[in-house]
Coordinates of C-alpha atoms in Angstrom, one line a residue:
M234 CA -19.1 6.3 -19.3
T235 CA -20.2 7.3 -15.8
S236 CA -16.7 8.2 -14.0
L237 CA -15.9 5.7 -10.4
F238 CA -17.1 9.1 -8.5
E239 CA -20.2 8.7 -9.4
R240 CA -20.8 5.4 -9.4
L241 CA -19.6 5.1 -6.1
G242 CA -22.6 7.8 -5.3
G243 CA -21.2 11.3 -5.6
E244 CA -20.3 13.8 -3.2
P245 CA -21.9 12.6 -0.6
A246 CA -20.3 9.4 -0.2
V247 CA -17.1 10.9 -0.8
D248 CA -17.6 12.9 1.8
A249 CA -19.1 9.8 4.5
A250 CA -15.9 7.7 3.1
V251 CA -13.2 10.5 3.7
D252 CA -14.8 11.1 7.1
K253 CA -15.3 7.8 8.0
F254 CA -11.8 7.0 6.7
Y255 CA -10.2 9.4 9.2
E256 CA -11.8 8.2 12.3
R257 CA -10.2 5.3 12.0
V258 CA -7.0 6.8 10.7
L259 CA -6.4 8.4 14.0
Q260 CA -7.2 5.0 15.7
D261 CA -4.7 3.2 13.4
D262 CA -1.4 3.5 15.7
R263 CA 0.4 2.7 12.9
I264 CA -0.2 6.2 11.0
K265 CA -2.0 8.3 13.9
H266 CA 1.0 10.1 14.8
F267 CA 1.3 11.7 11.4
F268 CA -2.2 13.5 12.3
D269 CA -0.9 15.1 15.7
D270 CA -0.5 18.8 14.7
T271 CA -3.0 18.3 11.8
D272 CA -5.5 20.1 11.3
M273 CA -8.5 18.0 10.9
V274 CA -11.8 19.9 9.4
R275 CA -9.0 21.0 6.5
Q276 CA -7.3 17.9 6.0
R277 CA -10.9 16.0 5.7
Q278 CA -11.5 18.9 3.1
H279 CA -8.0 18.5 1.1
Q280 CA -9.1 14.5 1.1
K281 CA -12.3 14.9 0.1
A282 CA -11.2 17.5 -2.9
F283 CA -8.1 15.5 -3.8
L284 CA -10.7 11.5 -4.2
T285 CA -13.5 13.2 -6.1
Y286 CA -10.5 14.0 -8.6
A287 CA -9.6 10.9 -8.3
L288 CA -12.2 8.9 -8.9
G289 CA -13.2 11.4 -12.2
G290 CA -15.1 13.5 -10.6
G291 CA -13.9 17.0 -11.0
N292 CA -11.1 19.0 -10.5
Y293 CA -7.8 20.0 -7.9
T294 CA -6.0 22.7 -7.4
G295 CA -3.9 21.8 -3.8
R296 CA -0.6 21.4 -3.9
S297 CA 0.8 17.9 -5.4
M298 CA 0.9 14.9 -3.4
R299 CA 4.8 15.3 -4.0
S300 CA 4.4 18.6 -2.0
A301 CA 2.0 17.9 0.4
H302 CA 3.9 15.1 2.1
K303 CA 7.3 16.0 1.3
A304 CA 7.8 17.0 5.1
L305 CA 6.2 14.0 5.9
V306 CA 9.3 12.2 4.2
E307 CA 11.7 13.7 5.1
E308 CA 11.0 14.5 8.7
R309 CA 9.1 12.4 9.9
G310 CA 9.6 9.0 8.1
L311 CA 6.7 8.7 6.3
S312 CA 7.1 5.0 4.2
A313 CA 5.7 2.3 2.1
E314 CA 4.1 0.8 5.4
H315 CA 2.5 4.1 6.0
F316 CA 1.5 4.8 2.6
D317 CA -0.1 0.7 2.7
A318 CA -1.5 1.5 6.1
V319 CA -3.6 4.5 4.6
A320 CA -5.2 2.8 1.6
E321 CA -6.0 -0.1 3.3
D322 CA -7.6 1.7 6.0
L323 CA -9.2 3.5 3.1
L324 CA -10.3 0.4 1.6
T325 CA -11.9 -1.5 5.2
T326 CA -13.5 2.0 5.3
L327 CA -15.4 1.5 2.0
K328 CA -16.0 -2.6 2.9
E329 CA -18.1 -1.5 6.2
M330 CA -20.0 1.3 4.3
G331 CA -21.6 -1.9 2.1
V332 CA -19.4 -0.1 -1.3
A333 CA -19.6 -2.6 -3.9
D334 CA -16.2 -5.4 -4.6
D335 CA -15.4 -4.0 -7.6
L336 CA -16.1 -0.7 -7.3
I337 CA -13.4 -1.2 -4.0
S338 CA -11.2 -2.9 -6.5
E339 CA -11.2 -0.2 -8.5
V340 CA -10.4 2.6 -6.5
A341 CA -7.9 0.4 -4.8
A342 CA -6.3 0.6 -8.4
V343 CA -6.6 3.9 -8.1
V344 CA -5.4 4.7 -4.3
G345 CA -2.6 2.1 -4.6
N346 CA -1.7 3.8 -8.6
V347 CA 2.5 3.3 -8.5
Q348 CA 3.0 6.8 -9.1
H349 CA 0.7 8.4 -6.8
K350 CA 3.2 5.8 -3.6
K351 CA 6.6 7.6 -5.6
D352 CA 4.9 10.6 -5.2
V353 CA 3.4 10.3 -1.7
L354 CA 7.0 9.2 -0.9
N355 CA 8.7 11.7 -2.8
Q356 CA 10.2 9.0 -4.8

């Protein structure tokens, strides 16, 4: 069976989606403040690596979601509302890029996974 990563278009598609996604995130008043002091080149690289892994396209060697978001939760109030805004921005980006609804639903199942949410929110 072909991975979701491959069905979405592989590395070029993930690269383009992440770049467009962060354009949207940095304009989203609900969440843009979390990225004020972030090296966005590095952030994009991390997100591309993580999404590649999460969508079945490779290995991920970065920090765990729990570790990567711990300070944001404890010091900056990252909450479920913010997690949902990020997921919404990603899915909207994919829709605008012309990704088929069935593939967007599969991505939603991956990024909205209850365990991912718990890990990001350190629960």
